[in-house]
CSV table of C-alpha atoms in Angstrom, one decimal:
chain,number,residue,atom,x,y,z
A,524,MET,CA,-29.5,0.3,-60.8
A,525,ARG,CA,-31.6,-2.8,-61.3
A,526,ALA,CA,-35.0,-2.6,-59.6
A,527,HIS,CA,-35.6,-5.1,-56.8
A,528,ARG,CA,-38.1,-7.9,-57.5
A,529,TRP,CA,-41.3,-8.0,-55.6
A,530,TYR,CA,-40.3,-11.1,-53.6
A,531,THR,CA,-36.9,-9.6,-52.4
A,532,PRO,CA,-38.3,-8.3,-49.1
A,533,TRP,CA,-40.0,-11.6,-48.4
A,534,LEU,CA,-36.7,-13.4,-48.8
A,535,MET,CA,-35.3,-11.3,-46.0
A,536,VAL,CA,-38.1,-12.1,-43.5
A,537,ILE,CA,-38.6,-15.8,-44.4
A,538,PRO,CA,-36.0,-17.0,-41.8
A,539,ALA,CA,-37.8,-15.1,-39.0
A,540,LEU,CA,-41.2,-16.1,-40.1
A,541,THR,CA,-40.1,-19.8,-40.3
A,542,TRP,CA,-38.6,-19.6,-36.8
A,543,LEU,CA,-41.8,-18.0,-35.5
A,544,ALA,CA,-44.1,-20.6,-37.2
A,545,VAL,CA,-42.0,-23.6,-36.1
A,546,PHE,CA,-41.1,-22.6,-32.5
A,547,ALA,CA,-44.0,-20.3,-31.5
A,548,LEU,CA,-47.2,-20.7,-33.6
A,549,PHE,CA,-47.2,-24.4,-34.2
A,550,PRO,CA,-46.5,-25.3,-30.5
A,551,ALA,CA,-49.2,-23.0,-29.4
A,552,VAL,CA,-51.8,-24.4,-31.8
A,553,ASN,CA,-50.6,-28.0,-31.0
A,554,THR,CA,-51.1,-27.3,-27.3
A,555,VAL,CA,-54.7,-26.4,-27.8
A,556,VAL,CA,-55.2,-29.5,-29.9
A,557,LEU,CA,-53.6,-31.8,-27.4
A,558,SER,CA,-55.7,-30.4,-24.6
A,559,PHE,CA,-58.7,-32.2,-26.2
A,560,THR,CA,-56.9,-35.6,-26.1
A,561,ASN,CA,-55.6,-38.1,-23.6
A,562,VAL,CA,-52.2,-38.3,-25.2
A,563,ARG,CA,-49.2,-39.3,-23.0
A,564,THR,CA,-45.5,-39.1,-23.5
A,565,LEU,CA,-44.8,-42.7,-24.5
A,566,SER,CA,-48.2,-43.6,-25.9
A,567,GLY,CA,-50.7,-42.3,-28.4
A,568,GLY,CA,-54.0,-40.8,-27.5
A,569,GLU,CA,-57.5,-40.1,-28.8
A,570,PHE,CA,-59.9,-37.3,-28.8
A,571,ILE,CA,-61.8,-37.0,-25.5
A,572,GLY,CA,-63.5,-33.6,-26.0
A,573,VAL,CA,-63.5,-31.3,-22.9
A,574,GLU,CA,-62.8,-34.1,-20.4
A,575,ASN,CA,-59.4,-32.6,-19.5
A,576,TYR,CA,-61.1,-29.2,-18.8
A,577,GLN,CA,-63.8,-30.9,-16.7
A,578,ARG,CA,-61.0,-32.7,-14.7
A,579,LEU,CA,-59.3,-29.3,-14.3
A,580,LEU,CA,-62.4,-27.7,-12.9
A,581,ASP,CA,-62.8,-30.7,-10.5
A,582,ASP,CA,-59.1,-30.5,-9.4
A,583,PRO,CA,-59.1,-29.3,-5.8
A,584,ARG,CA,-55.7,-27.7,-6.3
A,585,MET,CA,-57.0,-25.5,-9.1
A,586,VAL,CA,-58.7,-23.0,-6.8
A,587,ASP,CA,-55.5,-22.7,-4.7
A,588,ALA,CA,-53.4,-22.3,-7.9
A,589,VAL,CA,-55.6,-19.5,-9.3
A,590,VAL,CA,-55.8,-17.7,-5.9
A,591,ASN,CA,-52.0,-17.9,-5.4
A,592,THR,CA,-51.2,-16.9,-9.0
A,593,LEU,CA,-53.5,-13.8,-8.8
A,594,LEU,CA,-52.3,-12.9,-5.3
A,595,ILE,CA,-48.6,-13.0,-6.5
A,596,THR,CA,-49.5,-10.9,-9.5
A,597,VAL,CA,-51.5,-8.3,-7.5
A,598,ILE,CA,-48.6,-7.8,-5.1
A,599,CYS,CA,-45.7,-8.0,-7.6
A,600,VAL,CA,-47.1,-5.6,-10.2
A,601,PRO,CA,-47.4,-2.4,-8.1
A,602,LEU,CA,-44.1,-3.1,-6.2
A,603,LEU,CA,-42.1,-3.7,-9.4
A,604,VAL,CA,-43.7,-0.8,-11.1
A,605,PHE,CA,-42.9,1.9,-8.5
A,606,LEU,CA,-39.9,0.6,-6.5
A,607,PRO,CA,-37.6,0.3,-9.6
A,608,LEU,CA,-38.7,3.8,-10.6
A,609,LEU,CA,-37.6,5.2,-7.2
A,610,LEU,CA,-34.4,3.2,-7.5
A,611,ALA,CA,-33.7,4.6,-11.0
A,612,LEU,CA,-34.3,8.1,-9.8
A,613,LEU,CA,-31.7,7.5,-7.1
A,614,VAL,CA,-29.0,6.1,-9.4
A,615,HIS,CA,-29.9,8.6,-12.1
A,616,SER,CA,-28.7,11.4,-9.8
A,617,ARG,CA,-25.2,12.8,-10.0
A,618,LEU,CA,-24.2,11.7,-6.5
A,619,PRO,CA,-20.7,10.2,-6.3
A,620,GLY,CA,-20.5,6.4,-6.5
A,621,MET,CA,-23.8,5.9,-8.3
A,622,GLY,CA,-22.1,3.8,-11.0
A,623,PHE,CA,-21.0,1.3,-8.4
A,624,PHE,CA,-24.6,1.1,-7.0
A,625,ARG,CA,-26.0,0.6,-10.5
A,626,THR,CA,-23.8,-2.5,-10.8
A,627,VAL,CA,-24.8,-3.8,-7.3
A,628,PHE,CA,-28.5,-3.4,-7.9
A,629,TYR,CA,-28.3,-5.2,-11.2
A,630,PHE,CA,-26.3,-8.1,-9.9
A,631,PRO,CA,-29.3,-10.2,-8.8
A,632,VAL,CA,-30.6,-10.0,-12.4
A,633,VAL,CA,-27.7,-11.9,-13.8
A,634,ALA,CA,-27.4,-14.4,-10.9
A,635,SER,CA,-29.0,-17.8,-11.4
A,636,ALA,CA,-32.6,-18.0,-10.2
A,637,VAL,CA,-32.0,-21.4,-8.6
A,638,ALA,CA,-28.8,-20.3,-6.8
A,639,VAL,CA,-30.5,-17.2,-5.5
A,640,ALA,CA,-33.5,-19.2,-4.3
A,641,LEU,CA,-31.3,-21.6,-2.5
A,642,ILE,CA,-29.6,-18.8,-0.7
A,643,TRP,CA,-32.9,-17.3,0.3
A,644,GLN,CA,-34.0,-20.8,1.5
A,645,TRP,CA,-31.0,-21.0,3.7
A,646,ILE,CA,-31.7,-17.5,5.1
A,647,LEU,CA,-35.5,-18.1,5.7
A,648,ASP,CA,-35.3,-21.7,7.0
A,649,ASP,CA,-36.5,-22.3,10.6
A,650,ASN,CA,-32.9,-22.7,11.5
A,651,GLY,CA,-31.7,-20.1,9.0
A,652,LEU,CA,-29.9,-16.9,9.3
A,653,ALA,CA,-33.0,-14.6,9.7
A,654,ASN,CA,-34.5,-16.7,12.5
A,655,GLN,CA,-31.2,-17.1,14.3
A,656,LEU,CA,-30.5,-13.4,14.2
A,657,GLY,CA,-34.0,-12.6,15.3
A,658,GLN,CA,-33.8,-14.9,18.3
A,659,GLN,CA,-30.3,-13.7,19.3
A,660,MET,CA,-31.5,-10.1,19.2
A,661,GLY,CA,-34.6,-10.9,21.1
A,662,LEU,CA,-36.9,-9.8,18.4
A,663,ILE,CA,-38.7,-13.2,18.2
A,664,ASP,CA,-39.3,-15.9,20.7
A,665,LYS,CA,-39.5,-18.8,18.2
A,666,ALA,CA,-38.7,-19.4,14.6
A,667,VAL,CA,-41.0,-17.6,12.1
A,668,PRO,CA,-42.3,-20.3,9.6
A,669,PHE,CA,-41.3,-18.4,6.5
A,670,LEU,CA,-41.2,-21.6,4.4
A,671,THR,CA,-43.9,-23.7,6.1
A,672,ASP,CA,-46.8,-21.3,6.6
A,673,ARG,CA,-49.0,-21.0,3.5
A,674,TRP,CA,-49.2,-17.2,3.3
A,675,LEU,CA,-45.7,-16.5,4.6
A,676,LEU,CA,-44.3,-18.8,1.9
A,677,ILE,CA,-46.2,-16.8,-0.8
A,678,PHE,CA,-44.9,-13.5,0.6
A,679,SER,CA,-41.4,-14.9,0.8
A,680,ALA,CA,-41.5,-15.9,-2.9
A,681,VAL,CA,-42.9,-12.5,-3.8
A,682,ALA,CA,-40.1,-10.8,-1.8
A,683,LEU,CA,-37.5,-12.9,-3.7
A,684,THR,CA,-39.2,-12.1,-7.0
A,685,VAL,CA,-39.2,-8.4,-6.3
A,686,TRP,CA,-35.6,-8.3,-5.0
A,687,LYS,CA,-34.4,-10.2,-8.1
A,688,GLY,CA,-36.4,-8.0,-10.6
A,689,LEU,CA,-35.5,-4.6,-9.2
A,690,GLY,CA,-32.3,-4.2,-11.1
A,691,TYR,CA,-33.8,-5.2,-14.5
A,692,TYR,CA,-36.7,-2.8,-14.4
A,693,MET,CA,-34.5,-0.1,-12.9
A,694,VAL,CA,-32.4,-0.2,-16.2
A,695,LEU,CA,-35.6,0.1,-18.2
A,696,TYR,CA,-36.6,3.2,-16.2
A,697,LEU,CA,-33.1,4.7,-16.6
A,698,ALA,CA,-33.6,4.5,-20.4
A,699,ALA,CA,-37.0,6.3,-20.0
A,700,LEU,CA,-35.6,8.9,-17.6
A,701,GLY,CA,-33.0,9.8,-20.2
A,702,ASN,CA,-35.8,11.1,-22.4
A,703,VAL,CA,-37.3,13.3,-19.8
A,704,ARG,CA,-35.9,16.8,-20.5
A,705,ARG,CA,-34.1,18.5,-17.6
A,706,GLU,CA,-35.6,21.8,-18.6
A,707,LEU,CA,-39.0,20.6,-17.5
A,708,HIS,CA,-37.7,19.9,-14.0
A,709,GLU,CA,-36.0,23.3,-14.0
A,710,ALA,CA,-39.1,25.1,-15.1
A,711,ALA,CA,-41.2,23.3,-12.5
A,712,ALA,CA,-38.6,24.2,-9.8
A,713,VAL,CA,-38.8,27.9,-10.9
A,714,ASP,CA,-42.6,27.8,-10.5
A,715,GLY,CA,-42.1,26.6,-6.9
A,716,ALA,CA,-42.8,22.9,-7.3
A,717,GLY,CA,-41.1,20.7,-4.7
A,718,ALA,CA,-39.5,17.3,-5.3
A,719,VAL,CA,-42.7,15.4,-4.8
A,720,ARG,CA,-44.7,17.7,-7.1
A,721,ARG,CA,-42.0,17.5,-9.8
A,722,PHE,CA,-42.1,13.7,-9.5
A,723,ARG,CA,-45.9,13.6,-10.0
A,724,SER,CA,-46.1,16.3,-12.7
A,725,VAL,CA,-42.9,15.8,-14.7
A,726,THR,CA,-41.3,12.4,-14.0
A,727,VAL,CA,-44.4,10.1,-14.0
A,728,PRO,CA,-45.9,11.6,-17.2
A,729,GLY,CA,-42.5,11.3,-18.9
A,730,VAL,CA,-42.1,7.6,-18.1
A,731,ARG,CA,-45.8,6.6,-18.3
A,732,ASN,CA,-45.5,4.5,-21.4
A,733,MET,CA,-42.5,2.6,-19.8
A,734,MET,CA,-44.6,2.1,-16.7
A,735,LEU,CA,-47.3,0.4,-18.7
A,736,LEU,CA,-44.8,-1.8,-20.6
A,737,ILE,CA,-43.2,-2.8,-17.3
A,738,ALA,CA,-46.7,-3.6,-15.8
A,739,VAL,CA,-47.3,-5.9,-18.8
A,740,LEU,CA,-43.9,-7.7,-18.4
A,741,ILE,CA,-44.4,-8.1,-14.7
A,742,THR,CA,-47.9,-9.5,-15.1
A,743,VAL,CA,-46.8,-12.2,-17.5
A,744,SER,CA,-43.8,-13.0,-15.4
A,745,ALA,CA,-45.7,-13.1,-12.1
A,746,MET,CA,-48.3,-15.5,-13.5
A,747,ARG,CA,-45.6,-17.8,-14.6
A,748,LEU,CA,-43.9,-17.9,-11.2
A,749,PHE,CA,-42.4,-21.3,-10.5
A,750,THR,CA,-38.8,-21.5,-9.6
A,751,GLU,CA,-39.0,-19.4,-6.5
A,752,LEU,CA,-41.9,-21.4,-5.0
A,753,TYR,CA,-40.4,-24.7,-6.1
A,754,ILE,CA,-37.1,-24.1,-4.3
A,755,LEU,CA,-38.5,-22.3,-1.2
A,756,GLY,CA,-41.5,-24.6,-0.7
A,757,GLY,CA,-40.4,-27.9,-2.2
A,758,PRO,CA,-41.7,-29.9,-5.2
A,759,GLN,CA,-45.1,-30.4,-3.6
A,760,GLY,CA,-45.8,-26.6,-3.3
A,761,GLY,CA,-45.4,-26.0,0.4
A,762,VAL,CA,-46.9,-27.9,3.3
A,763,GLY,CA,-50.0,-29.7,2.0
A,764,GLY,CA,-49.5,-28.5,-1.5
A,765,GLN,CA,-51.4,-25.3,-0.8
A,766,ASP,CA,-48.8,-22.9,-2.4
A,767,VAL,CA,-49.1,-24.3,-5.9
A,768,THR,CA,-49.5,-22.0,-8.9
A,769,ILE,CA,-50.9,-22.8,-12.3
A,770,VAL,CA,-47.4,-23.6,-13.6
A,771,PHE,CA,-47.1,-26.0,-10.7
A,772,LEU,CA,-50.1,-27.9,-12.0
A,773,ILE,CA,-48.5,-28.2,-15.4
A,774,GLN,CA,-45.3,-29.5,-13.9
A,775,SER,CA,-47.1,-32.0,-11.6
A,776,ALA,CA,-49.0,-33.4,-14.6
A,777,LEU,CA,-45.8,-34.3,-16.3
A,778,LYS,CA,-43.6,-35.4,-13.4
A,779,GLY,CA,-43.6,-38.6,-11.4
A,780,SER,CA,-43.6,-40.9,-14.4
A,781,ILE,CA,-42.0,-41.0,-17.8
A,782,ASP,CA,-45.5,-41.4,-19.2
A,783,GLY,CA,-46.6,-37.9,-18.4
A,784,ARG,CA,-50.2,-36.7,-18.9
A,785,ILE,CA,-49.5,-34.3,-21.8
A,786,GLY,CA,-53.2,-33.8,-22.6
A,787,TYR,CA,-54.0,-32.6,-19.1
A,788,ALA,CA,-50.9,-30.5,-18.9
A,789,SER,CA,-51.9,-28.9,-22.2
A,790,ALA,CA,-55.3,-28.1,-20.8
A,791,VAL,CA,-53.7,-26.4,-17.8
A,792,SER,CA,-51.5,-24.4,-20.2
A,793,VAL,CA,-54.5,-23.2,-22.1
A,794,ALA,CA,-56.1,-22.2,-18.7
A,795,LEU,CA,-52.9,-20.2,-17.8
A,796,PHE,CA,-53.1,-18.4,-21.2
A,797,VAL,CA,-56.8,-17.5,-20.5
A,798,VAL,CA,-56.0,-16.2,-17.0
A,799,THR,CA,-53.0,-14.2,-18.4
A,800,VAL,CA,-54.7,-12.6,-21.4
A,801,GLY,CA,-57.3,-10.7,-19.3
A,802,PRO,CA,-54.9,-8.4,-17.5
A,803,LEU,CA,-52.9,-8.0,-20.7
A,804,LEU,CA,-56.0,-6.8,-22.6
A,805,LEU,CA,-56.8,-4.4,-19.7
A,806,LEU,CA,-53.3,-3.0,-19.8
A,807,ALA,CA,-53.4,-2.7,-23.5
A,808,ARG,CA,-56.6,-0.7,-23.3
A,809,LEU,CA,-55.1,1.6,-20.7
A,810,ASN,CA,-52.1,2.1,-22.9
A,811,LYS,CA,-54.4,3.0,-25.8
A,812,LYS,CA,-56.3,5.6,-23.7
A,813,ASN,CA,-53.0,7.2,-22.6
A,814,SER,CA,-51.8,7.4,-26.2
A,815,GLU,CA,-55.0,9.2,-27.2
A,816,VAL,CA,-54.7,11.8,-24.5
């Protein structure tokens, strides 16, 4: 058999490397370059140094955007790390009808984010289903401002995000639970360990790597939250624009005119990357420590 030439493996990976360079590496580098210019959509630009970053620091909405983004992340990460695990344990059991419930729990994942957000908007509106039922049942005297109060809007968007993501992360946990040997649970039960003790001593260590992976995925997703807040709170980011996120600032820099401020939007994108990379490095360090144990 004729030996392979040295360049044969490279021929196999060139298409993937080309795609990565054109659609990932080049746009990322170009975004950093554009952040130092005043380029617009329909006109050229020139190098202006760190002026866009100075404008970003002076933007009064930036503080709200960072606070809201971090708050959403801090709430979403623990909820979407532990709730899908409990849900996966439920549907992983051999109770009858669990196959049906797996499908039901996964349905929000495949549903359109815009359609789901519109349904939640109808439910949470001042005249929506939730407030009408609450008033008819005597639980509330007046409508709860789910979509007009700053913090309630944030929590409503978080609830929607958690509800929509439960099924996806449940499936990931189901794959991890399949690798946890049943003999370990049986041995722990023989030693007198109850359900809670077996969960802490057998289940959690068995899915720890998956938990860290899911934490990373949720962190990145939560920091890029946009659709839910945009639909629930409107294009201005809630009443007074206090419920904006960092992605909102990127979108607002490009909207309202065909001649969008690409340079400023690029600077905000770089800021989003900087805010995102910190938690990711922390989670990567935790993952490394767990691997060494």
